[in-house]
mmCIF file of C-alpha atoms in Angstrom:
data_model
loop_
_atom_site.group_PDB
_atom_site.id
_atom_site.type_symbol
_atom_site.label_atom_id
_atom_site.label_comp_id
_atom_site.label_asym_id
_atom_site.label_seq_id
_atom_site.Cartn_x
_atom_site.Cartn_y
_atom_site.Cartn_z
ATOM 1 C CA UNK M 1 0.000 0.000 0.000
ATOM 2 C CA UNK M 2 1.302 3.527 -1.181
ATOM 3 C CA UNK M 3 0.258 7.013 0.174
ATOM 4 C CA UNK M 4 -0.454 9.688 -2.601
ATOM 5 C CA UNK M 5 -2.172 13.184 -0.976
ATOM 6 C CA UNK M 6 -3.838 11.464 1.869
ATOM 7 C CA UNK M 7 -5.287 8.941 -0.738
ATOM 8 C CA UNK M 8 -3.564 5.065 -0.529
ATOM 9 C CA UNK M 9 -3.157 2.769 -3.191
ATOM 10 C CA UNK M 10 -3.343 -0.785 -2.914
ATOM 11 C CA UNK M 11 -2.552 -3.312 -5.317
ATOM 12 C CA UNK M 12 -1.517 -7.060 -5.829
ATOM 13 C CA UNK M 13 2.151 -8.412 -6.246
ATOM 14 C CA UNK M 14 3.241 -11.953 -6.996
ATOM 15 C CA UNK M 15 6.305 -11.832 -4.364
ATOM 16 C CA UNK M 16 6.814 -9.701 -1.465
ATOM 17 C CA UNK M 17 10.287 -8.895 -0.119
ATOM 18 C CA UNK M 18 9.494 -8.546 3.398
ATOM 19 C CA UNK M 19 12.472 -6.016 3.788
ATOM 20 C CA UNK M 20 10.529 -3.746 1.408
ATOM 21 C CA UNK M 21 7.375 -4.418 3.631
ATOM 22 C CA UNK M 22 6.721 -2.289 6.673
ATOM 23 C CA UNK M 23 5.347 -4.589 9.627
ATOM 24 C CA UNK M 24 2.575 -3.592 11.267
ATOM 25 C CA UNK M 25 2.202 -0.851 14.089
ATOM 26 C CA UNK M 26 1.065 -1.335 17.344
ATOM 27 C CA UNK M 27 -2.380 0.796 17.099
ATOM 28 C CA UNK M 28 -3.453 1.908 20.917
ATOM 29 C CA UNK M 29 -5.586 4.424 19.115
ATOM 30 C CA UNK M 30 -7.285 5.773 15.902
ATOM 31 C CA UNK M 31 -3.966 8.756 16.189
ATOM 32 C CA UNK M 32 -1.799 5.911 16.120
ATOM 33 C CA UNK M 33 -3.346 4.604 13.007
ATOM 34 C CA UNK M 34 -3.168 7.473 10.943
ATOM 35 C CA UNK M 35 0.368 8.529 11.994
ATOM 36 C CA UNK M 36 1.375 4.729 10.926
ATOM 37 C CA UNK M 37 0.084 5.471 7.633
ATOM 38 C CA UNK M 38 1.262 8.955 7.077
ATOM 39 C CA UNK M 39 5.002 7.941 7.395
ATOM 40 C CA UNK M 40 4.579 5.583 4.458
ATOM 41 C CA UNK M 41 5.397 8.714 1.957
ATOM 42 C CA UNK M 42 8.348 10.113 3.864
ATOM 43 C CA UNK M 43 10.321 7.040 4.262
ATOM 44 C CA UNK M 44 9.133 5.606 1.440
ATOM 45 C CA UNK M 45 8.152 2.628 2.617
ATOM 46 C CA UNK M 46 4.836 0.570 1.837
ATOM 47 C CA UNK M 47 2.829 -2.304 4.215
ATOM 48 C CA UNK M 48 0.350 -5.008 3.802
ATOM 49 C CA UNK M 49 -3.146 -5.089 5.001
ATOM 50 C CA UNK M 50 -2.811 -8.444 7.090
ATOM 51 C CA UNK M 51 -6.688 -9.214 5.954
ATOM 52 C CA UNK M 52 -7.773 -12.578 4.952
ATOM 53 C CA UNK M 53 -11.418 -13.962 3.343
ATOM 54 C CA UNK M 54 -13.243 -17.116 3.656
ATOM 55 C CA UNK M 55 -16.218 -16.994 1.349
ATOM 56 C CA UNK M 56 -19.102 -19.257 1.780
ATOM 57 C CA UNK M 57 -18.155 -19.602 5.839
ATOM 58 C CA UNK M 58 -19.548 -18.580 8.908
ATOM 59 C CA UNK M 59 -19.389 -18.971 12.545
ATOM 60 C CA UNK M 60 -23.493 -18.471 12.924
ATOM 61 C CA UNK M 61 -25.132 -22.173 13.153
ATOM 62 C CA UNK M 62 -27.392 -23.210 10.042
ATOM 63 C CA UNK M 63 -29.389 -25.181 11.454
ATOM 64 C CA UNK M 64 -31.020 -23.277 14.094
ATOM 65 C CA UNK M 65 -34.778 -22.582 15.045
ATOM 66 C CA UNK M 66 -36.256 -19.621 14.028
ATOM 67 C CA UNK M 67 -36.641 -18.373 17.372
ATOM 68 C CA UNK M 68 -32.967 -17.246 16.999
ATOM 69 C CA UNK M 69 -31.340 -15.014 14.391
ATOM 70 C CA UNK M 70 -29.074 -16.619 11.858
ATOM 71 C CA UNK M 71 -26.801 -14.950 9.077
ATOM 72 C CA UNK M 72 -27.803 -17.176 6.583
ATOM 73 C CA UNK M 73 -31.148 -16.460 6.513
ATOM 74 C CA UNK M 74 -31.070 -13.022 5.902
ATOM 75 C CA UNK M 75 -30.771 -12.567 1.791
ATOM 76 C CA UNK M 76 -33.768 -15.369 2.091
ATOM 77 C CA UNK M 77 -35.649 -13.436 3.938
ATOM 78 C CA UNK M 78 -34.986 -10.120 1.955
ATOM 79 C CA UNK M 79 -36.191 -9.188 -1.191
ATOM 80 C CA UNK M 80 -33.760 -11.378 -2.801
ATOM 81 C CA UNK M 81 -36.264 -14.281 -2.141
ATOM 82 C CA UNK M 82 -37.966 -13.235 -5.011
ATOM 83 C CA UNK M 83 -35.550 -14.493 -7.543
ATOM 84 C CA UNK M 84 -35.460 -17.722 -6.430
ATOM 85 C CA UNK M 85 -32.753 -20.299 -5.027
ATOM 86 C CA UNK M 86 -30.106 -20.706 -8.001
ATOM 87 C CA UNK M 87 -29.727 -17.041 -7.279
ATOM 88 C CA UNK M 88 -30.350 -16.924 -3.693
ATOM 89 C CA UNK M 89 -27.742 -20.050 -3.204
ATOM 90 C CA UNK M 90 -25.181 -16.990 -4.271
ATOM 91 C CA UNK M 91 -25.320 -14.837 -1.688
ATOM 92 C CA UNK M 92 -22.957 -16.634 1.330
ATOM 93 C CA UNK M 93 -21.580 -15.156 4.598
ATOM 94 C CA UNK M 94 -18.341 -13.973 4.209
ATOM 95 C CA UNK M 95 -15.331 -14.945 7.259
ATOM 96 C CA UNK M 96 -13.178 -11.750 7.420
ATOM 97 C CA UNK M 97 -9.844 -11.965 9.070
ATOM 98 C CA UNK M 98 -8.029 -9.118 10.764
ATOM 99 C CA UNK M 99 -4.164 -10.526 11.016
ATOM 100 C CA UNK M 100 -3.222 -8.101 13.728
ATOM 101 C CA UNK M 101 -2.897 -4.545 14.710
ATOM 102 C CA UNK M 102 -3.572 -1.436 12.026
ATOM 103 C CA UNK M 103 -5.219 -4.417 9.564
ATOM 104 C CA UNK M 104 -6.648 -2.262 6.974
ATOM 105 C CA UNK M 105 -9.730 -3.169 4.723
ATOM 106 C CA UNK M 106 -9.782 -0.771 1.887
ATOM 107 C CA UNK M 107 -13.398 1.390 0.716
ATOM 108 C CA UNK M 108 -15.467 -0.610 -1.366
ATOM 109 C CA UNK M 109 -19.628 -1.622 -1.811
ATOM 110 C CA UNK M 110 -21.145 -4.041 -1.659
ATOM 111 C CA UNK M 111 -21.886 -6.064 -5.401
ATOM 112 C CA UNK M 112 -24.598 -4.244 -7.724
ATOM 113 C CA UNK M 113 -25.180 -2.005 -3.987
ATOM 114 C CA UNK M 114 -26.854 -4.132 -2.435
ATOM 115 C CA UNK M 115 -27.620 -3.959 1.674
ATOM 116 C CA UNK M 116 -24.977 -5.182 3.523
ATOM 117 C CA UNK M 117 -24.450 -5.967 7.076
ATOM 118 C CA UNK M 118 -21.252 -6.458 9.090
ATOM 119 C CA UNK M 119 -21.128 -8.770 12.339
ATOM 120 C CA UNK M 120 -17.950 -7.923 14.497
ATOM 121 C CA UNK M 121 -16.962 -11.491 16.629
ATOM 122 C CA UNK M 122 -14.032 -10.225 18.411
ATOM 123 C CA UNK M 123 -13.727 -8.311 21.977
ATOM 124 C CA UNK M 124 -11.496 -5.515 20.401
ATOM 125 C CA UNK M 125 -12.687 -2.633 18.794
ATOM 126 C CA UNK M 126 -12.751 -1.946 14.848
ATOM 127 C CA UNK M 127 -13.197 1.274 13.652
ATOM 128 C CA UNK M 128 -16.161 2.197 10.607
ATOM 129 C CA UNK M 129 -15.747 4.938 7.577
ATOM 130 C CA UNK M 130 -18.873 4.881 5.723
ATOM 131 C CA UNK M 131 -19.319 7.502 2.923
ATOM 132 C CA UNK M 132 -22.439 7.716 0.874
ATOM 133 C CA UNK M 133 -15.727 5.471 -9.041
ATOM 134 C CA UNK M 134 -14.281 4.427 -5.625
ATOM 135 C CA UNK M 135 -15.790 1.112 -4.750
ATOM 136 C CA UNK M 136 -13.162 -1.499 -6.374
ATOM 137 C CA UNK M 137 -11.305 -1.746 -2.908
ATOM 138 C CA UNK M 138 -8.100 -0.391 -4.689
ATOM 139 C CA UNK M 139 -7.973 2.517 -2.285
ATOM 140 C CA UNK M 140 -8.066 3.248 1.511
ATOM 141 C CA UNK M 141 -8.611 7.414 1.899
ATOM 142 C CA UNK M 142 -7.312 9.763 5.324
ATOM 143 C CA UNK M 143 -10.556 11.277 6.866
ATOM 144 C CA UNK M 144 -8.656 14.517 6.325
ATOM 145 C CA UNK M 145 -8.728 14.703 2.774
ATOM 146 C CA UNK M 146 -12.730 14.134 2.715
ATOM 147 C CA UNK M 147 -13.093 17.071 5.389
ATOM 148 C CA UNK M 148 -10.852 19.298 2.980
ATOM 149 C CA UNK M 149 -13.365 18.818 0.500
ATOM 150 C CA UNK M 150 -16.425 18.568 2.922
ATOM 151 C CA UNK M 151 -17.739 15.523 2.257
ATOM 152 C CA UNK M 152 -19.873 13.999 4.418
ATOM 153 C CA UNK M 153 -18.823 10.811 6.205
ATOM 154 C CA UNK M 154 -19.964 8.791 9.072
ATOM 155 C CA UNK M 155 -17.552 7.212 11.490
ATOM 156 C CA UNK M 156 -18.098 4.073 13.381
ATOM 157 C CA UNK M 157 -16.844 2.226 16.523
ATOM 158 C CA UNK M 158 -17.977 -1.068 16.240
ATOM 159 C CA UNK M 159 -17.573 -3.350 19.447
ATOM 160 C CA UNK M 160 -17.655 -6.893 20.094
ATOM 161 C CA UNK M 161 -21.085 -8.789 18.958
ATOM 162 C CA UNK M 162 -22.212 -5.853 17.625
ATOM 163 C CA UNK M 163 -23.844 -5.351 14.110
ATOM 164 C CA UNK M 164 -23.114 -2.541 11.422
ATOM 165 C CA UNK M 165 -26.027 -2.288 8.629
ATOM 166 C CA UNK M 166 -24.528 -0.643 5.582
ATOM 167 C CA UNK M 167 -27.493 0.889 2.873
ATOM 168 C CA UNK M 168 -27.850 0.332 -0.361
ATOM 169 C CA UNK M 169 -24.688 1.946 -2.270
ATOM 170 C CA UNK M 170 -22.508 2.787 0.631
ATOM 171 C CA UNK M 171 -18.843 2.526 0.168
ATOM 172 C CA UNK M 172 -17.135 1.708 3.464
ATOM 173 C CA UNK M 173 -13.480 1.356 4.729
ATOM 174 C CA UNK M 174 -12.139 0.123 8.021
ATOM 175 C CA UNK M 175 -9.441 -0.352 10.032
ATOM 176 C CA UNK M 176 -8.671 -2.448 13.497
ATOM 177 C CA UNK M 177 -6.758 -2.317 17.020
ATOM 178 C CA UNK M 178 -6.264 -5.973 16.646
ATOM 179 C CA UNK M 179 -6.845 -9.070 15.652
ATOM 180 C CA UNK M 180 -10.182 -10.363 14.552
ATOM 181 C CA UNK M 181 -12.810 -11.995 12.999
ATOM 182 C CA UNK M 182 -15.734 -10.856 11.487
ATOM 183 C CA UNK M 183 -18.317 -11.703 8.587
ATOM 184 C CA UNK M 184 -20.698 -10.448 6.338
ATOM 185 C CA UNK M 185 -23.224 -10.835 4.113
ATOM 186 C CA UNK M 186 -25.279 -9.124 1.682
ATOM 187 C CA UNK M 187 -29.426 -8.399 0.861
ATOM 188 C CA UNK M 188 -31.829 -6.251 -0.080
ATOM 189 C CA UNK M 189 -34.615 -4.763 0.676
ATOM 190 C CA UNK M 190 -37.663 -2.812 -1.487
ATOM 191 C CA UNK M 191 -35.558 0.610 -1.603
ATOM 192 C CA UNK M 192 -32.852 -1.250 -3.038
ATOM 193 C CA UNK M 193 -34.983 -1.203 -6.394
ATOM 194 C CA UNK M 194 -37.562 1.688 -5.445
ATOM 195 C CA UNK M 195 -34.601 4.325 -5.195
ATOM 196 C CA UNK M 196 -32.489 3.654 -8.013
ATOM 197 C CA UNK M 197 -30.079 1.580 -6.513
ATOM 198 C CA UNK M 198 -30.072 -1.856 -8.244
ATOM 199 C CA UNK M 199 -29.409 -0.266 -11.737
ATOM 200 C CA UNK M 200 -26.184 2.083 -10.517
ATOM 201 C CA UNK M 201 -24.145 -1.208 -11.849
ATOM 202 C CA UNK M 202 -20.326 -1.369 -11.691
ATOM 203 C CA UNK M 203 -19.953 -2.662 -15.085
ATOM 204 C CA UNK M 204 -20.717 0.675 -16.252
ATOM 205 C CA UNK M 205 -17.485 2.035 -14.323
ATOM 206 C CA UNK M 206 -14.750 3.089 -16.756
ATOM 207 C CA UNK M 207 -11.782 2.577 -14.604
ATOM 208 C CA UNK M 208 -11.337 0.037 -16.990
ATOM 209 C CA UNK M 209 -10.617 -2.485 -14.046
ATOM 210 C CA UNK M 210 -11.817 -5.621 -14.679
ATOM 211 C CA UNK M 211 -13.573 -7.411 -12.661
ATOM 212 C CA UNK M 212 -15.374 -10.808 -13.907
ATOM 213 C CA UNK M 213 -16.017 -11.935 -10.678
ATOM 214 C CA UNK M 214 -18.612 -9.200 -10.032
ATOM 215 C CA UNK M 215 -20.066 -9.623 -13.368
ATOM 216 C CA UNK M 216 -21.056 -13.367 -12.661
ATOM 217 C CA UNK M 217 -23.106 -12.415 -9.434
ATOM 218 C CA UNK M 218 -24.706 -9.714 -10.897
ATOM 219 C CA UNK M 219 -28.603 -10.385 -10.809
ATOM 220 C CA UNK M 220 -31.250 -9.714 -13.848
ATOM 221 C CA UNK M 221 -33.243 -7.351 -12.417
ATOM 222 C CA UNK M 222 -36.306 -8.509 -14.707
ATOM 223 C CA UNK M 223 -36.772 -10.791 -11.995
ATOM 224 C CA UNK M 224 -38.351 -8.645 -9.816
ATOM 225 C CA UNK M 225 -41.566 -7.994 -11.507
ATOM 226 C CA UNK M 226 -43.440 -5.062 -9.702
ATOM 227 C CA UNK M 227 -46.127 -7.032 -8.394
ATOM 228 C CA UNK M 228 -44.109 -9.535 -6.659
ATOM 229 C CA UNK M 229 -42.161 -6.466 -5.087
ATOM 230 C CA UNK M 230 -45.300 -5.142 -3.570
ATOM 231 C CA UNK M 231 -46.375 -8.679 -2.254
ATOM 232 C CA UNK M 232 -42.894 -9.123 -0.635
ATOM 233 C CA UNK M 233 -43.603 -5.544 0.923
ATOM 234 C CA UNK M 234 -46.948 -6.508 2.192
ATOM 235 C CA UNK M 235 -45.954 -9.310 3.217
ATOM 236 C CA UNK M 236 -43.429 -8.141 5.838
ATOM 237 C CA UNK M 237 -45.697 -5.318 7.132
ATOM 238 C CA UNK M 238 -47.969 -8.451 8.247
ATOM 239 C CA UNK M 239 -45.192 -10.256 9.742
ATOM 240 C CA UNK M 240 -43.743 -6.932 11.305
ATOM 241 C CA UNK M 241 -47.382 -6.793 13.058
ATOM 242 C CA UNK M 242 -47.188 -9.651 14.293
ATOM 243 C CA UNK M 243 -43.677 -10.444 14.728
ATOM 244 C CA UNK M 244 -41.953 -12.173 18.110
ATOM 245 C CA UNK M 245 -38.504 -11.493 19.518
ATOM 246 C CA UNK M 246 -35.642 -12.768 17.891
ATOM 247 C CA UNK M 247 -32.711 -13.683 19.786
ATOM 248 C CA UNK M 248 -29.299 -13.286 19.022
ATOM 249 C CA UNK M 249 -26.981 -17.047 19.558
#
């Protein structure tokens, strides 16, 4: 990762030289963080992000009773479950790894903007930028250079246990203390296709990055005829009236 006026590059090698590499700080604090990164450009230096993914993995059981929440349910029981299962079957928790202090996950969305929400495992702390063609998790941006150009950003201390809901669209970057674990996953909900969200695709981005991988989950939004949109919505305004506690396991 390079620094290049408060905006940091990342990209892919084949073979690191871990002489080249800076190790990772010892963050105590979000100052720590930043001061970490801004000596990248003055001694030249670059670092990894110590991140790690495990798609299609979670640490929520499947098989649970619907008295309890469960991770995998969600895009099911979301809009999405209009499209059916070969679609459905796509959308997975995510396992996201934090390797150890100052691991950096750059700003990105998630696919074709959907919903996204963000579980946080661990007992330390991770810390949330959420700002609403920057979403191919190439770059990780200083706070400093959005206030300089006063745009608006929310910032987010997420805790242990604790779940971060990300709308439709939002490109998000974070950073952590320590070590963790975390996971994701992704769904929708009507707004994602009554606002305008579900046709602001990525493969219309000409950053000329390619990106095939997003291309083959995109979904065919034909298959969310109007009228099954408005029974979906109905639908959940019933259940919402009559809805129980879920518990959290």
């Amino acid at each position: 990762m390079n620094e290049n006026n408060l905006i940091y590059s990342v990209k892919t090698v084949d073979q690191i030289n871990e002489y080249d590499i800076k190790q990772n700080y010892l963050i105590k604090n979000e100052n720590d963080f930043w001061s970490s990164l801004s000596s990248l450009k003055s001694n030249n230096e670059q670092r990894q992000l110590n991140i790690s993914f495990s798609p299609n993995n979670s640490f929520f059981l499947q098989k649970t009773s619907h008295q309890y929440f469960n991770i995998h349910r969600l895009p099911g029981q979301s809009i999405l479950k209009i499209v059916g299962k070969d679609v459905l079957n796509k959308f997975v928790p995510c396992i996201k790894r934090a390797h150890g202090s100052g691991s950096i996950f750059p700003l990105t969305s998630a696919d074709q903007y959907l919903f996204s929400t963000d579980y946080h495992h661990e007992v330390l702390e991770q810390q949330n930028l959420s700002i609403g063609c920057l979403d191919h998790g190439q770059i990780f941006v200083d706070p400093l250079l959005l206030d300089k150009n006063q745009i608006r950003y929310h910032k987010i201390i997420q805790h242990s246990n604790e779940f971060v809901v990300l709308s439709s669209g939002t490109l998000a970057q974070y950073f952590t203390e320590d070590s963790s674990w975390s996971e994701s996953i992704n769904f929708a909900l009507p707004s994602w296709i009554q606002n305008g969200h579900a046709y602001n695709s990525r493969s219309l981005c000409q950053c000329q990055i390619s990106d095939e991988s997003y291309l083959s989950r995109s979904i065919d939004l034909n298959l969310f005829p109007r009228v099954l949109v408005q029974k979906y919505i109905n639908s959940s305004e019933n259940s919402i009236n009559s809805a129980t506690s879920i518990l959290l396991i």
